[in-house]
mmCIF file of C-alpha atoms in Angstrom:
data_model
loop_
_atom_site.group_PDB
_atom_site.id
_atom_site.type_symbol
_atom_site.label_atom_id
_atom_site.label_comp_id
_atom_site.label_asym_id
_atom_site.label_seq_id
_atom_site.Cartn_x
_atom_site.Cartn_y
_atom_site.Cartn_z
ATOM 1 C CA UNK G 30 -28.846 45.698 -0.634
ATOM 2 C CA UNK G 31 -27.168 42.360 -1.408
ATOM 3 C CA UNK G 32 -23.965 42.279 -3.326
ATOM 4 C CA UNK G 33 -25.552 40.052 -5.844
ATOM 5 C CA UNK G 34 -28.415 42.743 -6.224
ATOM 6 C CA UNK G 35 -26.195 45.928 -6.454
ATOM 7 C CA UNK G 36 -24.174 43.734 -9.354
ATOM 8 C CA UNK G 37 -27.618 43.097 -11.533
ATOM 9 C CA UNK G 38 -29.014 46.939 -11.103
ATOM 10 C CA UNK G 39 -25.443 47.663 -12.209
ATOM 11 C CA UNK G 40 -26.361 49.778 -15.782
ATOM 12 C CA UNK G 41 -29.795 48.560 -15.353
ATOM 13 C CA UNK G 42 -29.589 44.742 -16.532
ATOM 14 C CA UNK G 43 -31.860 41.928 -15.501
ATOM 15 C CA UNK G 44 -31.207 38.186 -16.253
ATOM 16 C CA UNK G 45 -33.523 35.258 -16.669
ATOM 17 C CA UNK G 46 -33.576 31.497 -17.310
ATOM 18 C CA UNK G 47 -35.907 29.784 -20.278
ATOM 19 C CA UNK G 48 -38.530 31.465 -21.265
ATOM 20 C CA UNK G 49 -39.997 33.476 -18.707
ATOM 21 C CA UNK G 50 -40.878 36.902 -17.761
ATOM 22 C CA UNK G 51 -38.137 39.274 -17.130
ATOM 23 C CA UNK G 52 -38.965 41.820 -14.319
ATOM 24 C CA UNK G 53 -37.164 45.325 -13.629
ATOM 25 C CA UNK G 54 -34.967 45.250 -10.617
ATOM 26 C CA UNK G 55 -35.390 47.981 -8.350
ATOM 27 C CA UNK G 56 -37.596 49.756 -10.628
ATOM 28 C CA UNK G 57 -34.604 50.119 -13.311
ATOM 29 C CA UNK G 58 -35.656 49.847 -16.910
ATOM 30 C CA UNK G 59 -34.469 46.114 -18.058
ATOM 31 C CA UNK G 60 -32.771 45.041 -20.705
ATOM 32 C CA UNK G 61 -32.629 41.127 -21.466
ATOM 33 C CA UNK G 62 -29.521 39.796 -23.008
ATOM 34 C CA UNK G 63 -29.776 36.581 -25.206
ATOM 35 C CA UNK G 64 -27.530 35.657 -27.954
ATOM 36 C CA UNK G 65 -27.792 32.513 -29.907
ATOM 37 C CA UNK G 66 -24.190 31.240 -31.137
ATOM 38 C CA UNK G 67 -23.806 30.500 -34.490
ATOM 39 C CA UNK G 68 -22.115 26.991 -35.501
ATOM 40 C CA UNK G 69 -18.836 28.159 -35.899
ATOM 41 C CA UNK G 70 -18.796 29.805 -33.071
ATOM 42 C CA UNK G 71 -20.290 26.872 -30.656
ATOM 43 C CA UNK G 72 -17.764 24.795 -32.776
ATOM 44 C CA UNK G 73 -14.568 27.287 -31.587
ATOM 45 C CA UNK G 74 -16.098 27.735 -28.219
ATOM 46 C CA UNK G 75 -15.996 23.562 -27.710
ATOM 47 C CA UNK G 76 -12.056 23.296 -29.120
ATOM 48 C CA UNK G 77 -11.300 26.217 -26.976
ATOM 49 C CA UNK G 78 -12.688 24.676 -24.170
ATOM 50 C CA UNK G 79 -10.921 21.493 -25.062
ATOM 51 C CA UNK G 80 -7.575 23.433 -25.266
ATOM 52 C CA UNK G 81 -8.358 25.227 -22.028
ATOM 53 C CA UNK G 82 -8.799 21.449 -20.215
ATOM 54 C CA UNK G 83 -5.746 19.749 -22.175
ATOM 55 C CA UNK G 84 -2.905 22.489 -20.576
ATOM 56 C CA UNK G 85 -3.444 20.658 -17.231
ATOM 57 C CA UNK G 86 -2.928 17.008 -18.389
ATOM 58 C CA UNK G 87 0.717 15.720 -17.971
ATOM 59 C CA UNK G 88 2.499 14.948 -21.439
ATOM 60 C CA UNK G 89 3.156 10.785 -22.174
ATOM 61 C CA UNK G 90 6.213 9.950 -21.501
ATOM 62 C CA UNK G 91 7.857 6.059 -22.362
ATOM 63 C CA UNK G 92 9.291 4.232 -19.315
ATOM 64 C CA UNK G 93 13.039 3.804 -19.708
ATOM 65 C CA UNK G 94 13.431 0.438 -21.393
ATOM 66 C CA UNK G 95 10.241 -0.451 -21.850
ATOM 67 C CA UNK G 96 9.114 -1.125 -25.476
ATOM 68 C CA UNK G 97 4.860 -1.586 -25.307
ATOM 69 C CA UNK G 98 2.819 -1.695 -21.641
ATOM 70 C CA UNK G 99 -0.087 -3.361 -21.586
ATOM 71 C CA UNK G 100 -2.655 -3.066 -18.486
ATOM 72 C CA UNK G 101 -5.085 -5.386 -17.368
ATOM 73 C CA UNK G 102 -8.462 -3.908 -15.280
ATOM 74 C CA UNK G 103 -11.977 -5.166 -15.128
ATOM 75 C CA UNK G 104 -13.648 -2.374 -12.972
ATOM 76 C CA UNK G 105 -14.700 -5.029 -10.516
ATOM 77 C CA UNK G 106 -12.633 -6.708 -7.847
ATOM 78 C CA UNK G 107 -12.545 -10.443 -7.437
ATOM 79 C CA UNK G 108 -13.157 -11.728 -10.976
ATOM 80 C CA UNK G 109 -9.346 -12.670 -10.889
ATOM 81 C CA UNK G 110 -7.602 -9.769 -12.671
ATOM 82 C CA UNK G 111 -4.363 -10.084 -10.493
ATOM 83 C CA UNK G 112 -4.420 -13.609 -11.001
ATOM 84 C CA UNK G 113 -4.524 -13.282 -14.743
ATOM 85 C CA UNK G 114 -1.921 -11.058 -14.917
ATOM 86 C CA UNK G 115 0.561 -13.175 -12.915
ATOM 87 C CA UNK G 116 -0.403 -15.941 -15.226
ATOM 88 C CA UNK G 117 -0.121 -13.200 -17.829
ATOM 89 C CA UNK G 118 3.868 -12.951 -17.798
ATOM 90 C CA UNK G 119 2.952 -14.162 -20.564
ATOM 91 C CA UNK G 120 5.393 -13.121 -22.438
ATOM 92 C CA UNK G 121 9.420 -12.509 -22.821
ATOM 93 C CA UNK G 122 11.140 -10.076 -21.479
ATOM 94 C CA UNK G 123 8.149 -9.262 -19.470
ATOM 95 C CA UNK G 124 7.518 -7.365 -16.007
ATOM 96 C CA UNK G 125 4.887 -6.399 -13.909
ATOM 97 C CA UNK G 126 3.606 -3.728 -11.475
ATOM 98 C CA UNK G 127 0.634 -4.337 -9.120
ATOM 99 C CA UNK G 128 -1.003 -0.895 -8.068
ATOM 100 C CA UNK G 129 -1.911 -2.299 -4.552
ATOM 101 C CA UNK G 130 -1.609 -4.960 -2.421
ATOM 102 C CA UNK G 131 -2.667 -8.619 -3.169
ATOM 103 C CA UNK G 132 -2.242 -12.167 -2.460
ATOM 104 C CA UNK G 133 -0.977 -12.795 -5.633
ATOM 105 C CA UNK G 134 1.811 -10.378 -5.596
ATOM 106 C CA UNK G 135 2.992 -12.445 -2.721
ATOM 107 C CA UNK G 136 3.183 -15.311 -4.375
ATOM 108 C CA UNK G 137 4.809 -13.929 -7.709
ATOM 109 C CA UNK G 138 7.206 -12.399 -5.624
ATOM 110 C CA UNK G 139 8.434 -15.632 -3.914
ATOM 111 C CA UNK G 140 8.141 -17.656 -7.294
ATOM 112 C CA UNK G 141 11.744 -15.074 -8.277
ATOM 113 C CA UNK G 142 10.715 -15.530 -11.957
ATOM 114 C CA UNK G 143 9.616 -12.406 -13.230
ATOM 115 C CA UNK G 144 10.774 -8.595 -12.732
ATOM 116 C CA UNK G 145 8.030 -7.128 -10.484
ATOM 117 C CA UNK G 146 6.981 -4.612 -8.469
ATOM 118 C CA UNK G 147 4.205 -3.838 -6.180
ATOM 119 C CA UNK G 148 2.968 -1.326 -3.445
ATOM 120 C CA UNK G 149 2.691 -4.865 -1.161
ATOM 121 C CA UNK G 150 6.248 -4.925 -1.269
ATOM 122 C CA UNK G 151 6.905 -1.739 0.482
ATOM 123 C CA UNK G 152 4.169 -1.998 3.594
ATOM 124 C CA UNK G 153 3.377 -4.438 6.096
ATOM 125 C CA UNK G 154 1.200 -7.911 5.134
ATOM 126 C CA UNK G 155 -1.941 -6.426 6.918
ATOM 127 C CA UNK G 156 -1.087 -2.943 6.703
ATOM 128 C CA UNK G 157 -3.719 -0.738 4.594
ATOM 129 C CA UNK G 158 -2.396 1.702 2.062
ATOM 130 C CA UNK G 159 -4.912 4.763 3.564
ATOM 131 C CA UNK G 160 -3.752 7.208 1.306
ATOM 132 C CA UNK G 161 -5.483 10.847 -0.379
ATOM 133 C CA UNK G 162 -5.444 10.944 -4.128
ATOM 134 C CA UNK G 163 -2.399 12.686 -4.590
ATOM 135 C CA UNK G 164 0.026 10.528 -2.537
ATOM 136 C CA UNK G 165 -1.279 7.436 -5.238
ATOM 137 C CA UNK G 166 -0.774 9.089 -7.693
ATOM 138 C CA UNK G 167 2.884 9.995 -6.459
ATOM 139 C CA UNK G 168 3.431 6.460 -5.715
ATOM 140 C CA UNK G 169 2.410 5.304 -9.197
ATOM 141 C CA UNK G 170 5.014 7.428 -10.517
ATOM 142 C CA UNK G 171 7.596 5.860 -8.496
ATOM 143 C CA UNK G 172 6.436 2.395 -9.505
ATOM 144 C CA UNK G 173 6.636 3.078 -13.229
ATOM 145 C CA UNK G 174 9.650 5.099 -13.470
ATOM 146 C CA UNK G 175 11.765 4.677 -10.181
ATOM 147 C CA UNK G 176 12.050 0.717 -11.052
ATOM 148 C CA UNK G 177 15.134 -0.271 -12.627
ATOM 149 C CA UNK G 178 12.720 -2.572 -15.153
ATOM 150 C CA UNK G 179 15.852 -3.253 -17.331
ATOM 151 C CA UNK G 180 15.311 -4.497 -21.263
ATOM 152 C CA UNK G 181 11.755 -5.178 -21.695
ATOM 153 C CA UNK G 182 9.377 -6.403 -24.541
ATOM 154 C CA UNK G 183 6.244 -5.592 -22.605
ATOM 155 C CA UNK G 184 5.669 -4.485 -18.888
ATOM 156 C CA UNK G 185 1.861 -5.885 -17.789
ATOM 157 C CA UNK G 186 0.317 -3.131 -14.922
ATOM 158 C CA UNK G 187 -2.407 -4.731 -12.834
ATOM 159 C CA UNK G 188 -4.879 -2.162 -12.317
ATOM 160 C CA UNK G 189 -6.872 -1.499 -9.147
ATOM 161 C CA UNK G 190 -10.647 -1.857 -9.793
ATOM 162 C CA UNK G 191 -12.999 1.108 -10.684
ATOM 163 C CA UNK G 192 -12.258 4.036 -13.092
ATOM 164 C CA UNK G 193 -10.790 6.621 -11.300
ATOM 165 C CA UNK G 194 -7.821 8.617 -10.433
ATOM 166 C CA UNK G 195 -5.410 5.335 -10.980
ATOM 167 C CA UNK G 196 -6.694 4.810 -14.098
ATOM 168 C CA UNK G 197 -6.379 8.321 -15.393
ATOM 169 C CA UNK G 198 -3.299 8.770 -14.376
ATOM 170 C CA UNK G 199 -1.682 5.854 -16.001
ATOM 171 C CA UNK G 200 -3.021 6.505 -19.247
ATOM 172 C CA UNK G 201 -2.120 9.956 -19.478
ATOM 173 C CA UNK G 202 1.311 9.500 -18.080
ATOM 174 C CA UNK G 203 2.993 6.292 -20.179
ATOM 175 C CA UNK G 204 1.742 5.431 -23.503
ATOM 176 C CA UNK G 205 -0.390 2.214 -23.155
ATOM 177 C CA UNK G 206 0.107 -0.276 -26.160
ATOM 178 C CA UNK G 207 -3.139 -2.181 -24.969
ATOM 179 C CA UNK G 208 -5.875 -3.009 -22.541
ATOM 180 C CA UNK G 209 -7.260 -6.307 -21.269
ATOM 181 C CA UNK G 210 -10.308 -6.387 -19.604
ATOM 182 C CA UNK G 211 -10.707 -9.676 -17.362
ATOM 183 C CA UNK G 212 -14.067 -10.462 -16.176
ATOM 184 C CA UNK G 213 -16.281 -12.992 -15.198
ATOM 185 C CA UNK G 214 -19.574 -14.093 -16.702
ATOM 186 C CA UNK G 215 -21.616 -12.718 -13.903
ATOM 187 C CA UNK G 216 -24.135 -9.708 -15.340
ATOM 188 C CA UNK G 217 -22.830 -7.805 -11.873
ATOM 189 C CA UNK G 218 -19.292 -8.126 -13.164
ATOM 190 C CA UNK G 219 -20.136 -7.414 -16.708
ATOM 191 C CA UNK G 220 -21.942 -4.125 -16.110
ATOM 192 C CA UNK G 221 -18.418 -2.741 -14.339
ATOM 193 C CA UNK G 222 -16.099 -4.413 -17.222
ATOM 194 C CA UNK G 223 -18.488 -2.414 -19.610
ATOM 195 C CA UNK G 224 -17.321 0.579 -17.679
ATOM 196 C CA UNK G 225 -13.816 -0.057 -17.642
ATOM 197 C CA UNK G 226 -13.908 -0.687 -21.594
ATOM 198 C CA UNK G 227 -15.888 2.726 -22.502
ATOM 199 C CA UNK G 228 -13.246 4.825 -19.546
ATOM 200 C CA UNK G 229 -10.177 2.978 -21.870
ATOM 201 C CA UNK G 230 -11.701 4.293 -25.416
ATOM 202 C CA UNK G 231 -12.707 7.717 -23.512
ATOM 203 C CA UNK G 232 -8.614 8.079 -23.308
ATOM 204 C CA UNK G 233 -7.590 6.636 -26.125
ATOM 205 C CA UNK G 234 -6.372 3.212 -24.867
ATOM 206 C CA UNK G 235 -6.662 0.317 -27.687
ATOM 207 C CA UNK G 236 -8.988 -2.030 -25.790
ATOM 208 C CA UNK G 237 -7.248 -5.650 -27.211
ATOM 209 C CA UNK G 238 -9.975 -8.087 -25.974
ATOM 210 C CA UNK G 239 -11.905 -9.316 -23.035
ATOM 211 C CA UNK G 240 -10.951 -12.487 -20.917
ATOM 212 C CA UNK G 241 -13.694 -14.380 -19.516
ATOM 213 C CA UNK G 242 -12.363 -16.200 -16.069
ATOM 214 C CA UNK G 243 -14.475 -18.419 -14.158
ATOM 215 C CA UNK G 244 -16.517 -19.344 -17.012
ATOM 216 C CA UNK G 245 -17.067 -23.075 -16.007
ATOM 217 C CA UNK G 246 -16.366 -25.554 -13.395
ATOM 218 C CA UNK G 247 -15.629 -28.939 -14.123
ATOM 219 C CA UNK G 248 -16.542 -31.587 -11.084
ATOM 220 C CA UNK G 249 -13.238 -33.623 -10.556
ATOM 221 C CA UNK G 250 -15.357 -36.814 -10.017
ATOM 222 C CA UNK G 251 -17.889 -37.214 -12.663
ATOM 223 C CA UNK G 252 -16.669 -34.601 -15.394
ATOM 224 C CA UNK G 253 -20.444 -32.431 -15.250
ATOM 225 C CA UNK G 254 -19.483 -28.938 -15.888
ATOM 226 C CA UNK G 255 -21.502 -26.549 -14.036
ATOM 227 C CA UNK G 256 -21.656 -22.660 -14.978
ATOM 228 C CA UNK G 257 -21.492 -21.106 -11.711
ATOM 229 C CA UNK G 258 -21.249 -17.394 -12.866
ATOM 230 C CA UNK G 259 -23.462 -17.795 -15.743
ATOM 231 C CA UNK G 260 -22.651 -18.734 -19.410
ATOM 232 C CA UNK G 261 -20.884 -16.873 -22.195
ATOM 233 C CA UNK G 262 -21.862 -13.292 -20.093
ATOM 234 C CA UNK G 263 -18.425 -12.132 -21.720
ATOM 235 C CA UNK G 264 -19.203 -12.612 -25.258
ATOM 236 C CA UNK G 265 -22.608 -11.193 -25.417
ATOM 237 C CA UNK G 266 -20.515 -8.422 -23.998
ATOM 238 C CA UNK G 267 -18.065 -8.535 -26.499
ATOM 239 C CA UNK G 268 -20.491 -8.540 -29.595
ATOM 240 C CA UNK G 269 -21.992 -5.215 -27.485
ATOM 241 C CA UNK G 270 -18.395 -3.739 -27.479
ATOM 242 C CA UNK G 271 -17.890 -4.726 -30.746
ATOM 243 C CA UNK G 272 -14.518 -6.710 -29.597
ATOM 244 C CA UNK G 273 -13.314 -10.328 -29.032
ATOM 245 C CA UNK G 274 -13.130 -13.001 -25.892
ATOM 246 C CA UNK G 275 -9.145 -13.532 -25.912
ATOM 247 C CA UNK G 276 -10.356 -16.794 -24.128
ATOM 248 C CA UNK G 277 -11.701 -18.439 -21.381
ATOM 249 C CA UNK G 278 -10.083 -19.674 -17.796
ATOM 250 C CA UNK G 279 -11.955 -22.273 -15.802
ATOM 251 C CA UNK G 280 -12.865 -22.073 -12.592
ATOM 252 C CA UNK G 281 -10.200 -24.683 -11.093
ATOM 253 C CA UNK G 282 -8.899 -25.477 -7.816
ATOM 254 C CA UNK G 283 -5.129 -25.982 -9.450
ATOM 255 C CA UNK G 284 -5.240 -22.666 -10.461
ATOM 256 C CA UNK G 285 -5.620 -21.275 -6.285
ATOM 257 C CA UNK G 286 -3.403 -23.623 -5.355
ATOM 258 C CA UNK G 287 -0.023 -22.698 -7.343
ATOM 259 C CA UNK G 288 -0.634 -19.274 -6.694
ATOM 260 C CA UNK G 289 -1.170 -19.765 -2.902
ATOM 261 C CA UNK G 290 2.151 -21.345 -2.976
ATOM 262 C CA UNK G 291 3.947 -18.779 -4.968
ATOM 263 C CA UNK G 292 4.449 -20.796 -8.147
ATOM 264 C CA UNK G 293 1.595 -19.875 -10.692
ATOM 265 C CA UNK G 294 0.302 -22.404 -12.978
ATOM 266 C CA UNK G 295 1.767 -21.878 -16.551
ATOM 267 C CA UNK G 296 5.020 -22.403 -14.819
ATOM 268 C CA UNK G 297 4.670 -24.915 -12.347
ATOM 269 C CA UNK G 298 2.038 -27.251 -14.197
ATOM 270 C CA UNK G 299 2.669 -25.568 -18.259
ATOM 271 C CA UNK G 300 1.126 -29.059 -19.271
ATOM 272 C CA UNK G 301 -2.442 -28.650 -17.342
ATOM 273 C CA UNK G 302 -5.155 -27.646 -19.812
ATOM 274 C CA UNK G 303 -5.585 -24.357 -17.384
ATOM 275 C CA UNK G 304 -2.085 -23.427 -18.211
ATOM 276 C CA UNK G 305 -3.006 -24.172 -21.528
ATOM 277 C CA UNK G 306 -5.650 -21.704 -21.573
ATOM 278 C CA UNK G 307 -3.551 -18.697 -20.214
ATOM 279 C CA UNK G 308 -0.683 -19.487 -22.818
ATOM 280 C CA UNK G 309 -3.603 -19.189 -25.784
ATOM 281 C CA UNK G 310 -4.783 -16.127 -24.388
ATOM 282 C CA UNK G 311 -0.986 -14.702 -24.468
ATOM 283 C CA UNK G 312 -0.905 -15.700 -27.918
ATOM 284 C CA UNK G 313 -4.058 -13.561 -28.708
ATOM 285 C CA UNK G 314 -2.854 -10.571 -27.019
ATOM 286 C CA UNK G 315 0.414 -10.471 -28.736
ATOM 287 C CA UNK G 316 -1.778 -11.460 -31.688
ATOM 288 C CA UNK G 317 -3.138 -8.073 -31.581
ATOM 289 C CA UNK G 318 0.285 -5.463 -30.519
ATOM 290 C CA UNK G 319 2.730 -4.044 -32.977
ATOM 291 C CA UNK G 320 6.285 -5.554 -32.981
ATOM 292 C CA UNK G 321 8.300 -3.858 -30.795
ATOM 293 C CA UNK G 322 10.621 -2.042 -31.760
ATOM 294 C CA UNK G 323 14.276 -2.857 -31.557
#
């Protein structure tokens, strides 16, 4: 006789599922247990259960000298996240870590403006970063809090796409001021930045606005703007999130080029209407934080 089997004869006791017949095991009389909880107690069972799952997760803890973090995501790659948030030293007294390895940490790093950090500093160009969940999450740690960051008003963390360990991590280990969800008007792109919005309210994270990038290209020659990715995808998404487009970024070939050559557009051309349109998204993110605190 099965261990399973000796358990269930075990003071005579049979079990059963929904609503069907219970049968004797073994020929032992059977007795069916079933116990509907009250409210209260399905109401105590679910906080227990909540305090039960809480003792595991890591306490928030501010980064040295850092007054308010804000992160930018999108839950899709290539809809120009790490783009936006090189343009996005948007502010003073500003820094920025990069989770993984891009072009455009590359090129921040060799414009020497900003305090940055990035795991493509610390391996080889075409080196991958093959690593199990808990060595990330190790060197996120280091990123945020092994950085001398110095004095700063706000410290922007480019987030890897998706919603997973990364994510979580961050926003239970620093307290996060803000998130900015970059995506483009694509419904492909949309579906993941809806995603990344809902994981951000699941934690707790003030979601301060969605950027729409790529949203129209403008033909150098005869002016005809074309909407390659579709049009206004990102604020039929907004009205569904019940939140605001911080703004839009064209689709423009000055924009690849500065940051190919390490010296990203709001600071090498700040007059160009796409600089422009980075600097009034800044002022709609700061639009929406507290003051920081002196």
């Amino acid at each position: 006789m099965g261990i399973w089997r000796r358990l269930l004869l075990f003071g005579g006791v049979s079990l059963r599922a929904g609503g069907g017949a219970t049968a004797p095991l073994g020929g032992s009389p059977a007795m069916v247990c079933r116990r509907q909880l009250s409210g209260a107690e399905s109401e105590t069972l679910k906080q227990r259960r909540t305090q039960i799952m809480s003792r595991g997760l890591p306490k928030q803890k501010p980064i040295e000298g850092v007054k308010q973090v804000i992160v930018v995501a999108s839950g899709k790659g290539g809809v120009g996240k790490s783009t936006t948030a090189v343009q996005g030293h948007w502010f003073a007294r500003c820094g920025c870590v990069w989770t993984f390895n891009s072009k455009d940490d590359e090129s921040e790093r060799k414009s020497g403006i900003i305090t940055d950090m990035s795991m493509g500093f610390l391996v080889e160009e075409n080196e991958p970063v093959v690593w199990r969940g808990l060595m990330v999450m190790s060197a996120i740690e280091k990123l945020l809090r092994q950085v001398d960051w110095g004095q700063l008003d706000y410290l922007v963390v480019d987030m890897p796409p998706g919603t997973g360990d990364v994510q979580l991590s961050v926003s239970q280990n620093i307290p996060i001021t803000g998130a900015v969800i970059v995506s483009t008007p694509q419904d492909v792109a949309l579906m993941d930045a809806h995603k990344g919005a809902e994981m951000f309210r699941k934690v707790h994270v003030p979601v301060l606005g969605l950027v729409q990038n790529m949203s129209v290209f403008q033909c150098p020659k005869c002016k005809h703007k074309t909407h390659i990715f579709g049009a206004d995808g990102a604020r039929k998404l907004a009205q569904t999130l019940g939140l605001e487009v911080l703004g839009d970024i064209p689709l423009h070939l000055n924009i690849r080029e500065a940051s190919d050559t390490g010296q990203p557009i709001v600071f090498s051309q700040p007059e160009s209407d796409e600089a422009k349109a980075y600097l009034r998204i800044a002022v709609e993110v700061v639009r929406r934080l507290p003051s920081p605190s002196e």
